[in-house]
Tab-separated table of C-alpha atoms (C1' of nucleotides) in Angstrom:
chain	number	residue	atom	x	y	z
A	137	UNK	CA	42.378	11.908	-3.308
A	138	UNK	CA	41.762	10.911	-6.861
A	139	UNK	CA	40.303	14.314	-7.680
A	140	UNK	CA	43.544	15.460	-9.516
A	141	UNK	CA	43.471	12.335	-11.719
A	142	UNK	CA	39.854	12.311	-12.352
A	143	UNK	CA	39.712	16.052	-13.087
A	144	UNK	CA	41.920	15.431	-16.125
A	145	UNK	CA	39.390	13.206	-17.869
A	146	UNK	CA	36.735	15.914	-18.118
A	147	UNK	CA	37.804	17.772	-21.118
A	148	UNK	CA	39.095	14.889	-23.188
A	149	UNK	CA	35.900	12.922	-22.429
A	150	UNK	CA	33.670	15.723	-23.579
A	151	UNK	CA	35.672	16.300	-26.677
A	152	UNK	CA	35.585	12.671	-27.546
A	153	UNK	CA	31.841	12.611	-26.731
A	154	UNK	CA	31.064	15.489	-29.073
A	155	UNK	CA	32.946	13.817	-31.890
A	156	UNK	CA	31.955	10.099	-31.228
A	157	UNK	CA	28.586	9.926	-29.575
A	158	UNK	CA	25.902	7.800	-31.113
A	159	UNK	CA	22.905	9.499	-32.522
A	160	UNK	CA	19.924	8.478	-30.275
A	161	UNK	CA	16.361	9.683	-30.481
A	162	UNK	CA	16.151	10.960	-26.882
A	163	UNK	CA	19.225	12.987	-27.599
A	164	UNK	CA	17.741	14.701	-30.611
A	165	UNK	CA	14.857	16.146	-28.641
A	166	UNK	CA	15.688	15.899	-24.951
A	167	UNK	CA	12.433	17.106	-23.323
A	168	UNK	CA	12.090	16.036	-19.718
A	169	UNK	CA	9.363	13.481	-20.678
A	170	UNK	CA	11.439	11.853	-23.447
A	171	UNK	CA	14.674	11.811	-21.102
A	172	UNK	CA	12.533	10.170	-18.435
A	173	UNK	CA	11.012	7.507	-20.626
A	174	UNK	CA	14.352	6.685	-22.138
A	175	UNK	CA	15.985	6.486	-18.700
A	176	UNK	CA	13.441	4.109	-17.334
A	177	UNK	CA	13.624	1.994	-20.449
A	178	UNK	CA	17.456	1.828	-20.200
A	179	UNK	CA	17.502	0.473	-16.736
A	180	UNK	CA	19.290	-2.729	-17.099
A	181	UNK	CA	18.589	-2.800	-20.775
A	182	UNK	CA	20.806	-2.122	-23.772
A	183	UNK	CA	20.371	0.797	-26.094
A	184	UNK	CA	19.733	-1.330	-29.171
A	185	UNK	CA	16.981	-3.147	-27.359
A	186	UNK	CA	15.326	0.070	-26.281
A	187	UNK	CA	15.297	1.854	-29.630
A	188	UNK	CA	12.066	0.437	-31.136
A	189	UNK	CA	10.264	0.441	-27.846
A	190	UNK	CA	11.012	4.140	-27.249
A	191	UNK	CA	9.735	5.388	-30.582
A	192	UNK	CA	6.589	3.271	-30.272
A	193	UNK	CA	5.902	4.432	-26.654
A	194	UNK	CA	6.293	8.122	-27.172
A	195	UNK	CA	4.283	8.019	-30.341
A	196	UNK	CA	1.335	6.173	-28.385
A	197	UNK	CA	1.729	8.187	-25.212
A	198	UNK	CA	3.296	11.529	-26.145
A	199	UNK	CA	3.069	13.341	-22.820
A	200	UNK	CA	2.685	12.847	-19.179
A	201	UNK	CA	-0.990	13.396	-19.206
A	202	UNK	CA	-1.605	10.578	-21.661
A	203	UNK	CA	0.618	8.324	-19.669
A	204	UNK	CA	-1.214	9.014	-16.379
A	205	UNK	CA	-4.573	8.132	-17.995
A	206	UNK	CA	-3.537	5.108	-20.061
A	207	UNK	CA	-5.044	1.730	-19.541
A	208	UNK	CA	-2.821	-0.741	-17.717
A	209	UNK	CA	-3.012	-3.422	-20.459
A	210	UNK	CA	-1.981	-0.766	-23.122
A	211	UNK	CA	0.962	0.025	-20.981
A	212	UNK	CA	1.964	-3.550	-20.650
A	213	UNK	CA	1.428	-4.199	-24.246
A	214	UNK	CA	3.792	-1.201	-25.048
A	215	UNK	CA	6.314	-2.814	-22.704
A	216	UNK	CA	5.865	-6.438	-23.859
A	217	UNK	CA	9.152	-8.131	-24.243
A	218	UNK	CA	11.165	-5.292	-22.624
A	219	UNK	CA	11.104	-6.957	-19.217
A	220	UNK	CA	10.972	-5.519	-15.645
A	221	UNK	CA	7.328	-4.701	-16.048
A	222	UNK	CA	6.991	-2.849	-12.774
A	223	UNK	CA	8.954	-0.068	-14.500
A	224	UNK	CA	6.096	0.960	-16.558
A	225	UNK	CA	3.580	0.718	-13.893
A	226	UNK	CA	5.794	2.763	-11.616
A	227	UNK	CA	5.920	5.370	-14.488
A	228	UNK	CA	2.258	5.642	-14.624
A	229	UNK	CA	2.140	6.171	-10.760
A	230	UNK	CA	4.787	8.789	-11.087
A	231	UNK	CA	2.745	10.478	-13.935
A	232	UNK	CA	-0.288	10.600	-11.685
A	233	UNK	CA	1.710	12.240	-9.030
A	234	UNK	CA	3.282	14.662	-11.408
A	235	UNK	CA	-0.251	15.695	-12.627
A	236	UNK	CA	-1.402	16.196	-9.114
A	237	UNK	CA	1.566	17.844	-7.452
A	238	UNK	CA	3.488	19.513	-10.208
A	239	UNK	CA	0.955	20.641	-12.784
A	240	UNK	CA	1.907	17.886	-15.272
A	241	UNK	CA	5.514	18.884	-15.586
A	242	UNK	CA	8.409	16.862	-14.247
A	243	UNK	CA	10.075	18.867	-11.256
A	244	UNK	CA	13.428	20.247	-11.976
A	245	UNK	CA	14.732	18.961	-8.721
A	246	UNK	CA	16.888	15.867	-7.915
A	247	UNK	CA	15.147	15.278	-4.589
A	248	UNK	CA	11.687	15.541	-5.992
A	249	UNK	CA	12.411	13.308	-8.923
A	250	UNK	CA	14.000	10.692	-6.741
A	251	UNK	CA	10.700	10.623	-4.638
A	252	UNK	CA	8.867	9.426	-7.700
A	253	UNK	CA	8.256	5.661	-8.103
A	254	UNK	CA	10.771	3.961	-10.239
A	255	UNK	CA	13.319	6.864	-10.069
A	256	UNK	CA	16.326	6.048	-7.919
A	257	UNK	CA	19.687	7.676	-7.561
A	258	UNK	CA	20.924	6.899	-10.981
A	259	UNK	CA	17.815	8.005	-12.907
A	260	UNK	CA	17.169	11.085	-10.706
A	261	UNK	CA	20.855	12.186	-11.451
A	262	UNK	CA	20.402	11.399	-15.264
A	263	UNK	CA	17.119	13.291	-15.653
A	264	UNK	CA	18.364	16.185	-13.526
A	265	UNK	CA	21.475	16.656	-15.508
A	266	UNK	CA	20.465	15.767	-18.983
A	267	UNK	CA	16.843	17.274	-18.986
A	268	UNK	CA	17.481	20.271	-16.540
A	269	UNK	CA	21.277	20.883	-16.502
A	270	UNK	CA	21.454	20.293	-12.757
A	271	UNK	CA	24.952	19.263	-11.354
A	272	UNK	CA	24.152	15.728	-10.093
A	273	UNK	CA	26.053	12.498	-11.165
A	274	UNK	CA	24.480	9.554	-13.007
A	275	UNK	CA	26.462	6.544	-11.852
A	276	UNK	CA	25.296	3.423	-13.666
A	277	UNK	CA	27.155	0.136	-14.367
A	278	UNK	CA	29.184	1.839	-17.003
A	279	UNK	CA	30.356	4.668	-14.790
A	280	UNK	CA	31.245	2.175	-12.000
A	281	UNK	CA	33.414	0.287	-14.528
A	282	UNK	CA	35.135	3.229	-16.113
A	283	UNK	CA	35.938	4.944	-12.813
A	284	UNK	CA	37.267	1.690	-11.290
A	285	UNK	CA	39.544	1.167	-14.249
A	286	UNK	CA	40.722	4.703	-14.514
A	287	UNK	CA	41.575	4.777	-10.761
A	288	UNK	CA	42.770	1.068	-10.833
A	289	UNK	CA	40.436	0.488	-7.934
A	290	UNK	CA	39.913	-3.155	-6.982
A	291	UNK	CA	37.115	-2.150	-4.597
A	292	UNK	CA	33.935	-4.391	-5.063
A	293	UNK	CA	31.404	-2.192	-6.986
A	294	UNK	CA	28.406	-4.217	-5.620
A	295	UNK	CA	29.260	-2.695	-2.235
A	296	UNK	CA	26.916	0.122	-1.382
A	297	UNK	CA	29.744	2.318	0.251
A	298	UNK	CA	32.029	1.854	-2.667
A	299	UNK	CA	29.214	2.963	-5.066
A	300	UNK	CA	28.549	6.005	-2.806
A	301	UNK	CA	32.203	6.936	-2.905
A	302	UNK	CA	32.307	6.727	-6.736
A	303	UNK	CA	29.159	8.993	-6.897
A	304	UNK	CA	30.977	11.425	-4.620
A	305	UNK	CA	34.151	11.275	-6.758
A	306	UNK	CA	32.113	11.937	-9.898
A	307	UNK	CA	30.202	14.860	-8.266
A	308	UNK	CA	33.454	16.490	-7.530
A	309	UNK	CA	34.547	16.687	-11.110
A	310	UNK	CA	31.237	17.521	-12.700
A	311	UNK	CA	31.752	20.581	-15.003
A	312	UNK	CA	29.377	23.559	-14.535
A	313	UNK	CA	28.522	23.622	-18.191
A	314	UNK	CA	27.234	20.542	-20.128
A	315	UNK	CA	26.874	18.429	-17.031
A	316	UNK	CA	24.374	16.246	-18.875
A	317	UNK	CA	26.695	15.694	-21.708
A	318	UNK	CA	29.543	14.858	-19.365
A	319	UNK	CA	27.436	12.341	-17.527
A	320	UNK	CA	26.508	10.788	-20.899
A	321	UNK	CA	30.028	10.751	-21.972
A	322	UNK	CA	31.094	8.535	-19.057
A	323	UNK	CA	28.326	6.198	-19.879
A	324	UNK	CA	28.923	6.314	-23.698
A	325	UNK	CA	32.617	5.401	-23.055
A	326	UNK	CA	31.613	2.452	-20.880
A	327	UNK	CA	28.932	1.285	-23.434
A	328	UNK	CA	31.309	1.611	-26.666
A	329	UNK	CA	34.962	1.572	-25.583
A	330	UNK	CA	35.465	0.574	-21.921
A	331	UNK	CA	33.609	-2.600	-22.415
A	332	UNK	CA	32.757	-5.295	-19.775
A	333	UNK	CA	33.632	-8.914	-19.495
A	334	UNK	CA	37.395	-8.212	-19.631
A	335	UNK	CA	37.151	-6.722	-23.150
A	336	UNK	CA	38.144	-3.018	-22.995
A	337	UNK	CA	39.102	-1.465	-26.233
A	338	UNK	CA	42.023	0.448	-24.685
A	339	UNK	CA	43.492	0.728	-28.122
A	340	UNK	CA	40.930	3.287	-29.191
A	341	UNK	CA	40.223	4.930	-25.702
A	342	UNK	CA	40.719	8.653	-25.501
A	343	UNK	CA	41.670	8.229	-21.911
A	344	UNK	CA	44.322	5.600	-22.068
A	345	UNK	CA	47.170	8.014	-21.498
A	346	UNK	CA	45.835	8.839	-17.968
A	347	UNK	CA	44.109	5.430	-17.086
A	348	UNK	CA	45.868	3.714	-14.080
A	349	UNK	CA	44.195	0.536	-14.925
A	350	UNK	CA	45.748	0.641	-18.453
A	351	UNK	CA	49.108	1.696	-17.138
A	352	UNK	CA	49.224	-1.223	-14.693
A	353	UNK	CA	47.891	-3.563	-17.198
A	354	UNK	CA	44.841	-4.573	-15.111
A	355	UNK	CA	41.970	-2.751	-16.950
A	356	UNK	CA	40.510	-6.119	-18.239
A	357	UNK	CA	40.531	-7.446	-14.510
A	358	UNK	CA	38.382	-4.555	-13.374
A	359	UNK	CA	35.845	-3.881	-11.867
A	360	UNK	CA	35.596	-6.281	-9.082
A	361	UNK	CA	32.178	-7.735	-8.322
A	362	UNK	CA	30.886	-10.448	-6.036
A	363	UNK	CA	29.288	-13.360	-7.677
A	364	UNK	CA	25.481	-13.548	-7.433
A	365	UNK	CA	23.333	-16.352	-6.015
A	366	UNK	CA	22.561	-19.290	-8.363
A	367	UNK	CA	19.158	-19.432	-9.964
A	368	UNK	CA	16.685	-22.056	-9.124
A	369	UNK	CA	15.138	-24.405	-11.609
A	370	UNK	CA	11.271	-24.864	-11.879
A	371	UNK	CA	9.455	-27.426	-13.983
A	372	UNK	CA	6.193	-26.229	-15.670
A	373	UNK	CA	3.513	-27.755	-17.897
A	374	UNK	CA	2.230	-25.264	-20.418
A	375	UNK	CA	-1.211	-25.733	-22.043
A	376	UNK	CA	-1.883	-24.601	-25.629
A	377	UNK	CA	-5.599	-24.929	-25.429
A	378	UNK	CA	-7.502	-24.314	-28.779
A	379	UNK	CA	-11.235	-24.040	-29.116
A	380	UNK	CA	-12.225	-23.381	-32.731
A	381	UNK	CA	-9.533	-20.866	-33.739
A	382	UNK	CA	-9.381	-19.269	-30.315
A	383	UNK	CA	-6.617	-19.672	-27.682
A	384	UNK	CA	-7.175	-20.003	-23.954
A	385	UNK	CA	-5.219	-17.584	-21.829
A	386	UNK	CA	-5.163	-16.620	-18.240
A	387	UNK	CA	-4.117	-13.404	-16.338
A	388	UNK	CA	-1.346	-13.390	-13.801
A	389	UNK	CA	-1.806	-12.109	-10.423
A	390	UNK	CA	-1.150	-8.488	-9.620
A	391	UNK	CA	2.003	-8.970	-7.790
A	392	UNK	CA	5.338	-10.838	-8.202
A	393	UNK	CA	6.918	-12.206	-11.410
A	394	UNK	CA	5.204	-10.851	-14.600
A	395	UNK	CA	2.527	-9.345	-12.557
A	396	UNK	CA	-0.743	-8.479	-14.369
A	397	UNK	CA	0.305	-10.030	-17.702
A	398	UNK	CA	-1.473	-12.686	-19.724
A	399	UNK	CA	-0.117	-16.150	-19.997
A	400	UNK	CA	-0.862	-19.692	-21.272
A	401	UNK	CA	-2.418	-21.724	-18.461
A	402	UNK	CA	0.348	-23.602	-16.808
A	403	UNK	CA	0.817	-26.081	-14.084
A	404	UNK	CA	3.862	-26.565	-11.683
A	405	UNK	CA	5.667	-29.695	-12.488
A	406	UNK	CA	6.091	-31.942	-15.506
A	407	UNK	CA	2.758	-33.636	-16.138
A	408	UNK	CA	2.187	-36.755	-18.239
A	409	UNK	CA	-0.371	-36.729	-20.987
A	410	UNK	CA	-2.835	-38.524	-18.568
A	411	UNK	CA	-2.265	-36.174	-15.676
A	412	UNK	CA	-2.762	-33.328	-18.122
A	413	UNK	CA	-6.078	-34.619	-19.415
A	414	UNK	CA	-7.242	-34.934	-15.784
A	415	UNK	CA	-6.258	-31.297	-14.927
A	416	UNK	CA	-8.015	-29.908	-18.082
A	417	UNK	CA	-11.174	-32.009	-17.343
A	418	UNK	CA	-11.261	-30.658	-13.783
A	419	UNK	CA	-11.236	-27.085	-15.288
A	420	UNK	CA	-14.605	-28.056	-16.791
A	421	UNK	CA	-13.427	-28.561	-20.372
A	422	UNK	CA	-13.721	-31.608	-22.543
A	423	UNK	CA	-10.663	-32.792	-24.460
A	424	UNK	CA	-11.019	-33.736	-28.119
A	425	UNK	CA	-7.400	-34.232	-28.952
A	426	UNK	CA	-4.165	-33.914	-27.066
A	427	UNK	CA	-0.644	-33.794	-28.379
A	428	UNK	CA	2.704	-33.394	-26.671
A	429	UNK	CA	4.853	-30.372	-27.722
A	430	UNK	CA	8.600	-29.881	-27.736
A	431	UNK	CA	10.226	-28.930	-24.337
A	432	UNK	CA	11.360	-25.341	-23.907
A	433	UNK	CA	13.466	-23.447	-21.399
A	434	UNK	CA	13.316	-19.872	-20.310
A	435	UNK	CA	15.825	-18.110	-18.134
A	436	UNK	CA	14.763	-15.237	-15.883
A	437	UNK	CA	17.472	-13.349	-13.656
A	438	UNK	CA	16.856	-15.591	-10.678
A	439	UNK	CA	14.730	-18.574	-12.042
A	440	UNK	CA	14.855	-21.087	-14.844
A	441	UNK	CA	11.696	-22.554	-16.197
A	442	UNK	CA	11.996	-25.963	-17.743
A	443	UNK	CA	8.774	-26.313	-19.582
A	444	UNK	CA	6.757	-29.155	-21.189
A	445	UNK	CA	3.701	-28.438	-23.286
A	446	UNK	CA	0.592	-29.976	-24.680
A	447	UNK	CA	-1.574	-28.912	-27.576
A	448	UNK	CA	-5.244	-29.663	-26.658
A	449	UNK	CA	-8.349	-29.262	-28.822
A	450	UNK	CA	-11.147	-28.743	-26.335
A	451	UNK	CA	-14.837	-27.903	-26.263
A	452	UNK	CA	-15.999	-24.624	-24.795
A	453	UNK	CA	-17.637	-25.093	-21.418
A	454	UNK	CA	-18.740	-23.041	-18.536
A	455	UNK	CA	-15.567	-21.914	-17.122
A	456	UNK	CA	-14.674	-18.639	-15.331
A	457	UNK	CA	-10.834	-18.936	-15.387
A	458	UNK	CA	-10.099	-19.105	-18.965
A	459	UNK	CA	-10.335	-16.223	-21.552
A	460	UNK	CA	-10.756	-17.266	-25.225
A	461	UNK	CA	-8.969	-14.948	-27.590
A	462	UNK	CA	-8.781	-14.686	-31.358
A	463	UNK	CA	-5.308	-14.441	-33.065
A	464	UNK	CA	-5.989	-10.769	-33.876
A	465	UNK	CA	-6.810	-9.848	-30.195
A	466	UNK	CA	-3.763	-11.979	-29.004
A	467	UNK	CA	-1.439	-9.956	-31.287
A	468	UNK	CA	-2.830	-6.501	-30.839
A	469	UNK	CA	-4.146	-6.564	-27.167
A	470	UNK	CA	-2.782	-9.153	-24.897
A	471	UNK	CA	0.511	-8.521	-23.309
A	472	UNK	CA	2.329	-11.778	-23.081
A	473	UNK	CA	5.771	-12.487	-21.521
A	474	UNK	CA	8.533	-13.784	-23.710
A	475	UNK	CA	8.733	-16.920	-21.692
A	476	UNK	CA	5.694	-18.360	-23.558
A	477	UNK	CA	6.929	-17.508	-27.125
A	478	UNK	CA	7.885	-21.069	-27.930
A	479	UNK	CA	4.283	-22.306	-27.178
A	480	UNK	CA	2.580	-19.423	-28.834
A	481	UNK	CA	4.451	-20.534	-31.979
A	482	UNK	CA	2.595	-23.812	-31.715
A	483	UNK	CA	-0.706	-22.233	-31.638
A	484	UNK	CA	-0.049	-20.235	-34.838
A	485	UNK	CA	1.359	-23.407	-36.427
A	486	UNK	CA	-1.875	-25.132	-35.501
A	487	UNK	CA	-3.924	-22.402	-37.140
A	488	UNK	CA	-1.948	-22.530	-40.297
A	489	UNK	CA	-2.152	-26.377	-40.635
A	490	UNK	CA	-6.018	-26.074	-40.135
A	491	UNK	CA	-6.554	-23.458	-42.791
A	492	UNK	CA	-5.106	-25.847	-45.311
A	493	UNK	CA	-7.925	-28.494	-44.824
B	752	DA	C1'	23.170	-6.741	2.878
B	753	DA	C1'	20.460	-9.748	0.154
B	754	DT	C1'	16.847	-10.697	-3.003
B	755	DA	C1'	12.994	-10.021	-6.511
B	756	DC	C1'	12.482	-8.483	-10.861
B	757	DG	C1'	12.991	-9.728	-17.831
B	758	DG	C1'	15.133	-10.408	-21.589
B	759	DG	C1'	18.739	-10.488	-25.025
B	760	DG	C1'	23.545	-10.038	-26.884
B	761	DG	C1'	28.167	-11.781	-26.921
B	762	DG	C1'	32.153	-14.487	-25.542
C	569	DC	C1'	26.899	-21.975	-20.402
C	570	DC	C1'	28.183	-17.472	-18.284
C	571	DC	C1'	28.320	-12.433	-17.931
C	572	DC	C1'	26.307	-8.064	-18.068
C	573	DC	C1'	23.519	-4.550	-19.132
C	574	DA	C1'	22.185	3.770	-19.063
C	575	DG	C1'	18.729	-0.051	-11.688
C	576	DT	C1'	14.911	0.172	-8.186
C	577	DA	C1'	12.052	-1.501	-4.460
C	578	DT	C1'	11.619	-4.411	-0.820
C	579	DT	C1'	12.871	-7.083	3.016
DNA sequence: AATACGGGGGG
DNA sequence: CCCCCAGTATT
């Protein structure tokens, strides 16, 4: 029913895209591998954040074969700070499948791509259209917002059927030529002009003359989304344990939050200095000095960590659970989540204050 | 249909 | 603070 309206956006949008699109490294040389890597990195992540990660990743792992055989810690290190770490593990699983089933080349098939771990409807459509020129839609948050505004739709875009309907609407207007460019033009408009949070730049929009949301003065009110659940708060006590110039780290379990990454040893709850000393002694370590550190907060999508920390100088002892690492190894090898950044800083500050003596 | 899963940028 | 982001997998 909106097809006549939506059909009219195709040519203006493509023209605008060819004159105004940002220059991005994965657009320069859109091999299937580079498009794949970029699309996975861009899941729930802004372009500016991705740029340095993308260049470093494809330089270290230039093809699917090298990704397939990479060490997991190397993968996590390349992804360190980018978040949603299962993305890179799923990419490696997919790379192994591609080596086995498709002779090391990504299949030029929407259905086959969507079967691969980490590739859902959006990413399969993006790779299909951008890397292979196949006529499939790539409907991300940008596109849901742009289409909602153009059609003045107040439907809740968190609703699965609504999302399916918009995918269908976009499918109907996909051009036969330059389908990848068209999909990107919709996203590009959403990312640079049809901005979220009630801040669309209708003044500079190439589609304002045909946008129903603009015509009715409700573009800023759209799209409609249901609110998400509140995040829970957790108290943590983080240990910055130093032995000589080495730092004590532990590895997180294989599943769940920050799976498989290294971290500073930490205990649930806010421990007093005395409780902290007891815990560390129970780990088989002897404490020479202890000093409370500043509090820190880290906010995940669904959890908030309220952290207290202690700097401890300890003697090395028989202990299976702690790994002692040099500053160099910490920097070059260990993948640490951003949540511990505040306390890692205390470790480096400690090293600096010691070299002065 | 709801929840788990990171982190950062901008109002 | 709150919102949202070139989403996917699991329950």
